[in-house]
Short mmCIF file of N, CA and C in Angstrom, two decimals:
data_model
loop_
_atom_site.label_atom_id
_atom_site.label_comp_id
_atom_site.label_asym_id
_atom_site.label_seq_id
_atom_site.Cartn_x
_atom_site.Cartn_y
_atom_site.Cartn_z
N UNK L 137 -29.65 -47.09 23.62
CA UNK L 137 -30.42 -47.28 24.87
C UNK L 137 -30.68 -48.63 25.46
N UNK L 138 -30.76 -49.80 24.98
CA UNK L 138 -30.72 -51.33 25.44
C UNK L 138 -29.58 -51.55 26.00
N UNK L 139 -28.17 -51.20 25.19
CA UNK L 139 -27.10 -51.73 25.93
C UNK L 139 -26.82 -50.51 27.34
N UNK L 140 -27.09 -49.22 27.20
CA UNK L 140 -27.11 -48.70 28.41
C UNK L 140 -27.87 -49.35 29.82
N UNK L 141 -29.29 -49.66 29.26
CA UNK L 141 -29.83 -50.18 30.21
C UNK L 141 -29.45 -51.64 30.87
N UNK L 142 -28.72 -52.45 30.05
CA UNK L 142 -28.03 -53.74 30.51
C UNK L 142 -26.97 -53.19 31.29
N UNK L 143 -26.26 -52.40 31.01
CA UNK L 143 -24.88 -51.91 31.77
C UNK L 143 -25.31 -51.45 33.00
N UNK L 144 -26.31 -50.59 33.07
CA UNK L 144 -26.88 -49.92 34.39
C UNK L 144 -27.41 -51.12 35.41
N UNK L 145 -28.11 -52.12 34.73
CA UNK L 145 -28.58 -53.44 35.50
C UNK L 145 -27.50 -54.10 36.04
N UNK L 146 -26.58 -54.16 35.40
CA UNK L 146 -25.32 -54.97 35.72
C UNK L 146 -24.57 -54.39 36.83
N UNK L 147 -24.54 -52.77 36.79
CA UNK L 147 -23.63 -52.25 37.67
C UNK L 147 -24.51 -52.12 39.06
N UNK L 148 -25.69 -51.99 38.96
CA UNK L 148 -26.63 -52.10 40.21
C UNK L 148 -26.58 -53.31 40.75
N UNK L 149 -26.63 -54.41 39.96
CA UNK L 149 -26.54 -55.80 40.62
C UNK L 149 -25.38 -56.17 41.32
N UNK L 150 -24.09 -55.60 40.87
CA UNK L 150 -22.74 -55.99 41.28
C UNK L 150 -22.57 -55.18 42.86
N UNK L 151 -22.12 -56.08 43.73
CA UNK L 151 -22.11 -55.49 44.92
C UNK L 151 -20.80 -54.48 45.11
N UNK L 152 -19.86 -54.72 44.06
CA UNK L 152 -18.89 -53.67 44.24
C UNK L 152 -19.23 -52.59 43.27
N UNK L 153 -20.48 -52.26 42.97
CA UNK L 153 -20.48 -50.98 42.04
C UNK L 153 -22.03 -50.62 42.46
N UNK L 154 -22.33 -49.14 42.13
CA UNK L 154 -23.66 -48.73 42.31
C UNK L 154 -23.89 -47.60 41.31
N UNK L 155 -25.09 -47.18 41.32
CA UNK L 155 -25.54 -45.91 40.55
C UNK L 155 -26.16 -45.03 41.48
N UNK L 156 -25.65 -43.91 41.73
CA UNK L 156 -26.53 -43.06 42.52
C UNK L 156 -27.17 -42.04 41.71
N UNK L 157 -28.38 -41.77 42.04
CA UNK L 157 -29.35 -40.90 41.22
C UNK L 157 -29.57 -39.72 41.94
N UNK L 158 -29.97 -38.39 41.45
CA UNK L 158 -30.51 -37.34 41.91
C UNK L 158 -31.55 -36.83 41.10
N UNK L 159 -32.81 -36.72 41.78
CA UNK L 159 -33.87 -36.12 41.25
C UNK L 159 -34.88 -35.22 42.04
N UNK L 160 -35.65 -34.56 41.37
CA UNK L 160 -36.32 -33.72 41.99
C UNK L 160 -37.89 -34.11 41.56
N UNK L 161 -38.78 -33.49 42.40
CA UNK L 161 -40.20 -33.81 42.04
C UNK L 161 -40.57 -32.99 40.80
N UNK L 162 -40.14 -31.70 40.50
CA UNK L 162 -40.52 -31.27 39.51
C UNK L 162 -39.74 -31.54 37.89
N UNK L 163 -38.52 -32.00 38.11
CA UNK L 163 -37.69 -32.13 37.20
C UNK L 163 -37.58 -33.77 36.77
N UNK L 164 -37.75 -34.50 37.57
CA UNK L 164 -37.33 -35.81 37.42
C UNK L 164 -35.85 -36.06 37.68
N UNK L 165 -35.29 -37.00 36.85
CA UNK L 165 -33.91 -37.39 37.32
C UNK L 165 -32.88 -36.29 36.50
N UNK L 166 -32.12 -35.47 37.21
CA UNK L 166 -31.38 -34.53 36.84
C UNK L 166 -29.65 -34.81 36.96
N UNK L 167 -29.77 -36.05 37.67
CA UNK L 167 -28.14 -36.20 37.75
C UNK L 167 -27.92 -37.80 38.05
N UNK L 168 -26.66 -38.33 37.54
CA UNK L 168 -26.27 -39.60 38.24
C UNK L 168 -24.86 -39.73 38.36
N UNK L 169 -24.27 -40.98 39.03
CA UNK L 169 -23.04 -41.10 39.23
C UNK L 169 -22.92 -42.53 39.21
N UNK L 170 -21.97 -43.12 38.54
CA UNK L 170 -21.92 -44.65 38.70
C UNK L 170 -20.42 -44.79 39.39
N UNK L 171 -20.30 -45.48 40.48
CA UNK L 171 -19.33 -45.96 41.30
C UNK L 171 -18.87 -47.60 41.25
N UNK L 172 -17.47 -47.56 41.23
CA UNK L 172 -16.94 -49.11 40.95
C UNK L 172 -15.82 -49.38 41.81
N UNK L 173 -16.06 -50.19 42.95
CA UNK L 173 -14.70 -50.54 43.61
C UNK L 173 -13.86 -51.70 42.45
N UNK L 174 -12.67 -51.12 41.95
CA UNK L 174 -12.19 -51.75 41.06
C UNK L 174 -10.92 -52.31 41.25
N UNK L 175 -10.32 -51.74 41.93
CA UNK L 175 -8.82 -52.44 42.20
C UNK L 175 -8.06 -52.10 43.35
N UNK L 176 -7.48 -53.02 44.01
CA UNK L 176 -6.57 -52.59 45.37
C UNK L 176 -4.90 -52.20 44.79
N UNK L 177 -4.76 -51.09 45.03
CA UNK L 177 -3.43 -50.54 44.92
C UNK L 177 -2.33 -50.83 46.08
N UNK L 178 -1.29 -51.42 45.65
CA UNK L 178 -0.15 -51.52 46.77
C UNK L 178 0.15 -50.22 47.36
N UNK L 179 0.21 -49.12 46.79
CA UNK L 179 0.54 -47.92 47.22
C UNK L 179 -0.76 -47.03 47.86
N UNK L 180 -1.84 -47.45 47.54
CA UNK L 180 -2.95 -46.32 47.79
C UNK L 180 -4.15 -47.42 48.61
N UNK L 181 -3.98 -48.51 48.37
CA UNK L 181 -4.92 -49.39 48.89
C UNK L 181 -6.16 -49.18 47.97
N UNK L 182 -7.44 -49.66 48.55
CA UNK L 182 -8.79 -49.80 47.60
C UNK L 182 -9.16 -48.66 46.73
N UNK L 183 -9.58 -48.69 45.51
CA UNK L 183 -9.96 -47.50 44.84
C UNK L 183 -11.32 -47.53 44.47
N UNK L 184 -12.05 -46.68 44.52
CA UNK L 184 -13.51 -46.34 44.09
C UNK L 184 -13.29 -45.47 42.87
N UNK L 185 -13.91 -46.01 41.72
CA UNK L 185 -13.55 -45.24 40.52
C UNK L 185 -14.88 -44.79 39.99
N UNK L 186 -15.11 -43.46 39.70
CA UNK L 186 -16.16 -42.55 39.33
C UNK L 186 -16.33 -42.78 37.79
N UNK L 187 -16.98 -43.47 37.04
CA UNK L 187 -16.79 -43.53 35.62
C UNK L 187 -17.85 -42.52 35.11
N UNK L 188 -19.16 -42.23 35.68
CA UNK L 188 -19.98 -41.40 35.18
C UNK L 188 -20.31 -40.26 36.22
N UNK L 189 -20.32 -39.09 36.19
CA UNK L 189 -20.79 -38.29 37.00
C UNK L 189 -21.38 -37.12 35.97
N UNK L 190 -22.92 -37.10 35.92
CA UNK L 190 -23.39 -36.25 34.85
C UNK L 190 -24.70 -35.68 35.63
N UNK L 191 -24.71 -34.23 35.24
CA UNK L 191 -25.71 -33.44 35.84
C UNK L 191 -26.59 -32.93 34.46
N UNK L 192 -27.73 -32.85 34.44
CA UNK L 192 -28.31 -32.20 33.25
C UNK L 192 -28.21 -30.63 33.50
N UNK L 193 -27.89 -30.04 32.16
CA UNK L 193 -27.52 -28.69 31.94
C UNK L 193 -28.67 -27.92 32.85
N UNK L 194 -29.40 -27.84 32.95
CA UNK L 194 -30.36 -26.83 33.55
C UNK L 194 -30.43 -27.02 35.04
N UNK L 195 -29.75 -28.23 35.60
CA UNK L 195 -29.60 -28.32 36.91
C UNK L 195 -27.95 -28.08 37.67
N UNK L 196 -27.24 -27.78 36.51
CA UNK L 196 -25.81 -27.35 37.01
C UNK L 196 -25.67 -26.22 37.63
N UNK L 197 -24.85 -26.00 38.63
CA UNK L 197 -24.43 -24.93 39.44
C UNK L 197 -25.54 -24.79 40.37
N UNK L 198 -26.17 -26.06 40.99
CA UNK L 198 -27.19 -25.90 41.87
C UNK L 198 -26.73 -26.67 43.06
N UNK L 199 -25.56 -27.36 42.84
CA UNK L 199 -25.21 -28.23 44.07
C UNK L 199 -25.46 -29.88 43.86
N UNK L 200 -26.08 -30.12 42.77
CA UNK L 200 -26.36 -31.60 42.51
C UNK L 200 -25.10 -32.37 42.17
N UNK L 201 -24.15 -31.73 41.45
CA UNK L 201 -22.94 -32.69 41.42
C UNK L 201 -22.15 -32.93 42.66
N UNK L 202 -21.95 -31.61 43.52
CA UNK L 202 -21.44 -31.77 44.81
C UNK L 202 -21.97 -32.83 45.53
N UNK L 203 -23.46 -33.01 45.79
CA UNK L 203 -24.19 -33.70 46.58
C UNK L 203 -23.87 -35.35 45.80
N UNK L 204 -23.91 -35.50 44.76
CA UNK L 204 -23.63 -36.71 44.03
C UNK L 204 -22.10 -37.41 44.32
N UNK L 205 -21.36 -36.34 44.44
CA UNK L 205 -19.74 -36.67 44.80
C UNK L 205 -19.69 -37.21 45.90
N UNK L 206 -20.30 -36.08 46.98
CA UNK L 206 -20.34 -36.51 48.53
C UNK L 206 -20.76 -37.86 48.75
N UNK L 207 -22.00 -38.23 48.11
CA UNK L 207 -22.70 -39.51 48.16
C UNK L 207 -21.63 -40.68 47.70
N UNK L 208 -20.92 -40.13 46.61
CA UNK L 208 -20.09 -41.35 46.26
C UNK L 208 -18.88 -41.46 47.19
N UNK L 209 -18.63 -40.62 47.53
CA UNK L 209 -17.36 -40.70 48.60
C UNK L 209 -17.82 -41.38 49.73
N UNK L 210 -19.20 -41.35 50.18
CA UNK L 210 -19.81 -42.00 51.21
C UNK L 210 -19.83 -43.47 50.97
N UNK L 211 -20.42 -43.74 49.91
CA UNK L 211 -20.51 -45.18 49.53
C UNK L 211 -19.27 -45.68 49.49
N UNK L 212 -18.21 -45.05 48.75
CA UNK L 212 -16.95 -45.63 48.74
C UNK L 212 -16.20 -46.03 50.14
N UNK L 213 -16.48 -45.08 50.83
CA UNK L 213 -15.86 -45.57 52.13
C UNK L 213 -16.52 -46.63 52.96
N UNK L 214 -17.91 -46.53 53.15
CA UNK L 214 -18.68 -47.81 53.38
C UNK L 214 -18.21 -49.26 52.78
N UNK L 215 -17.78 -49.15 51.80
CA UNK L 215 -17.34 -50.27 50.90
C UNK L 215 -15.87 -50.50 50.96
N UNK L 216 -15.17 -50.02 51.84
CA UNK L 216 -13.88 -50.25 52.09
C UNK L 216 -12.74 -49.33 51.41
N UNK L 217 -13.40 -48.20 50.40
CA UNK L 217 -12.47 -47.71 49.45
C UNK L 217 -11.39 -46.74 50.20
N UNK L 218 -10.10 -46.70 50.15
CA UNK L 218 -9.35 -45.79 50.71
C UNK L 218 -9.22 -44.36 49.83
N UNK L 219 -9.69 -44.37 48.63
CA UNK L 219 -9.50 -43.06 47.68
C UNK L 219 -10.52 -43.26 46.42
N UNK L 220 -10.93 -42.28 46.11
CA UNK L 220 -11.92 -41.98 44.74
C UNK L 220 -11.13 -41.44 43.88
N UNK L 221 -11.30 -42.09 42.49
CA UNK L 221 -10.77 -41.42 41.56
C UNK L 221 -11.66 -41.17 40.27
N UNK L 222 -11.56 -40.31 39.54
CA UNK L 222 -12.17 -40.08 38.25
C UNK L 222 -11.33 -39.47 37.03
N UNK L 223 -11.85 -39.44 36.10
CA UNK L 223 -11.02 -38.73 34.92
C UNK L 223 -11.87 -37.68 34.12
N UNK L 224 -11.41 -36.54 33.32
CA UNK L 224 -12.29 -35.80 32.78
C UNK L 224 -11.50 -35.34 31.59
N UNK L 225 -12.06 -35.43 30.41
CA UNK L 225 -11.45 -35.00 29.34
C UNK L 225 -10.97 -33.58 29.24
N UNK L 226 -9.78 -33.24 28.75
CA UNK L 226 -9.28 -31.78 28.85
C UNK L 226 -10.34 -30.67 28.28
N UNK L 227 -11.21 -30.97 27.27
CA UNK L 227 -12.06 -29.85 26.92
C UNK L 227 -13.20 -29.55 27.89
N UNK L 228 -13.22 -30.33 29.06
CA UNK L 228 -14.57 -30.16 30.14
C UNK L 228 -14.10 -28.84 31.03
N UNK L 229 -13.79 -27.86 30.74
CA UNK L 229 -13.28 -26.93 31.50
C UNK L 229 -14.35 -26.65 32.63
N UNK L 230 -15.68 -26.51 32.49
CA UNK L 230 -16.88 -26.26 33.56
C UNK L 230 -16.42 -27.45 34.47
N UNK L 231 -16.44 -28.74 34.22
CA UNK L 231 -16.47 -29.67 34.98
C UNK L 231 -15.20 -29.54 35.89
N UNK L 232 -13.75 -29.08 35.22
CA UNK L 232 -12.88 -29.05 36.13
C UNK L 232 -12.76 -28.15 37.05
N UNK L 233 -13.44 -26.75 36.79
CA UNK L 233 -13.66 -25.93 37.80
C UNK L 233 -14.65 -26.59 38.93
N UNK L 234 -15.47 -27.26 38.63
CA UNK L 234 -16.14 -27.76 39.80
C UNK L 234 -15.34 -28.75 40.49
N UNK L 235 -14.50 -29.62 40.10
CA UNK L 235 -13.64 -30.56 41.07
C UNK L 235 -12.72 -29.67 41.44
N UNK L 236 -12.08 -28.85 41.06
CA UNK L 236 -11.15 -27.90 41.80
C UNK L 236 -11.79 -27.44 43.03
N UNK L 237 -12.92 -26.67 42.86
CA UNK L 237 -13.65 -26.35 43.87
C UNK L 237 -14.23 -27.55 45.12
N UNK L 238 -14.11 -28.76 44.63
CA UNK L 238 -14.58 -29.89 45.53
C UNK L 238 -12.99 -30.30 46.38
N UNK L 239 -11.89 -29.35 46.28
CA UNK L 239 -10.84 -29.86 46.95
C UNK L 239 -10.10 -31.11 46.70
N UNK L 240 -9.77 -31.53 45.46
CA UNK L 240 -9.12 -32.67 45.58
C UNK L 240 -7.82 -32.90 46.30
N UNK L 241 -7.21 -34.07 46.60
CA UNK L 241 -5.93 -34.43 47.21
C UNK L 241 -4.75 -34.08 46.35
N UNK L 242 -5.17 -34.42 45.09
CA UNK L 242 -4.45 -34.17 44.15
C UNK L 242 -5.03 -34.39 42.47
N UNK L 243 -4.47 -34.04 41.68
CA UNK L 243 -5.05 -34.04 40.43
C UNK L 243 -4.08 -34.69 39.44
N UNK L 244 -4.53 -35.31 38.10
CA UNK L 244 -3.54 -35.91 37.19
C UNK L 244 -4.14 -35.90 35.74
N UNK L 245 -3.51 -36.71 35.20
CA UNK L 245 -4.20 -36.81 33.53
C UNK L 245 -4.07 -38.35 33.35
N UNK L 246 -5.28 -38.49 32.65
CA UNK L 246 -5.43 -40.19 32.43
C UNK L 246 -5.43 -40.36 30.86
N UNK L 247 -4.55 -41.58 30.28
CA UNK L 247 -4.73 -41.50 28.93
C UNK L 247 -5.45 -43.00 28.64
N UNK L 248 -6.38 -43.10 27.76
CA UNK L 248 -7.23 -44.31 27.58
C UNK L 248 -6.72 -44.79 26.17
N UNK L 249 -7.26 -46.07 25.99
CA UNK L 249 -7.16 -46.57 24.53
C UNK L 249 -8.28 -47.35 24.34
N UNK L 250 -8.98 -47.36 23.08
CA UNK L 250 -10.06 -48.67 22.74
C UNK L 250 -9.30 -49.94 22.73
N UNK L 251 -9.76 -51.17 23.06
CA UNK L 251 -9.31 -52.34 22.82
C UNK L 251 -9.59 -52.93 21.73
N UNK L 252 -8.97 -53.57 21.01
CA UNK L 252 -9.38 -54.20 19.78
C UNK L 252 -10.64 -54.97 19.63
N UNK L 253 -11.00 -55.78 20.74
CA UNK L 253 -12.24 -56.49 20.90
C UNK L 253 -13.28 -55.71 21.34
N UNK L 254 -13.29 -54.46 21.73
CA UNK L 254 -14.50 -53.66 22.20
C UNK L 254 -14.69 -52.69 20.94
N UNK L 255 -16.05 -52.56 20.80
CA UNK L 255 -16.43 -51.51 19.99
C UNK L 255 -16.94 -50.13 20.89
N UNK L 256 -16.27 -48.83 20.44
CA UNK L 256 -16.54 -47.95 21.04
C UNK L 256 -17.90 -47.26 21.06
N UNK L 257 -18.89 -48.11 20.12
CA UNK L 257 -20.17 -47.51 19.78
C UNK L 257 -21.11 -48.55 20.37
N UNK L 258 -20.64 -49.38 20.95
CA UNK L 258 -21.66 -50.69 21.55
C UNK L 258 -22.13 -50.24 22.91
#
């Protein structure tokens, strides 16, 4: 929890990133989305990367994820991004159905590696 708080604070403090929150009066925090303007591609232009798009299980299928994704696209456009990307693990079939309903321009598959100097659990 401490490391997560520190990372969230750094994300909020950086002008090239943000955390979008979804909450209701009765339920409190029900979703979040972290967005990062992280690189400029020669081919595609400035990218906004969505690293975390999370909706609490009881709040799923109520439009919360769609709202967060809409807000992420709006924030990205306001910050000069030409496109928004995210990845999702192969096992997350419910998430993939949601992303397909959101009409992506294209889909792909991302491969990732832990770097030697970083700990996956920190």
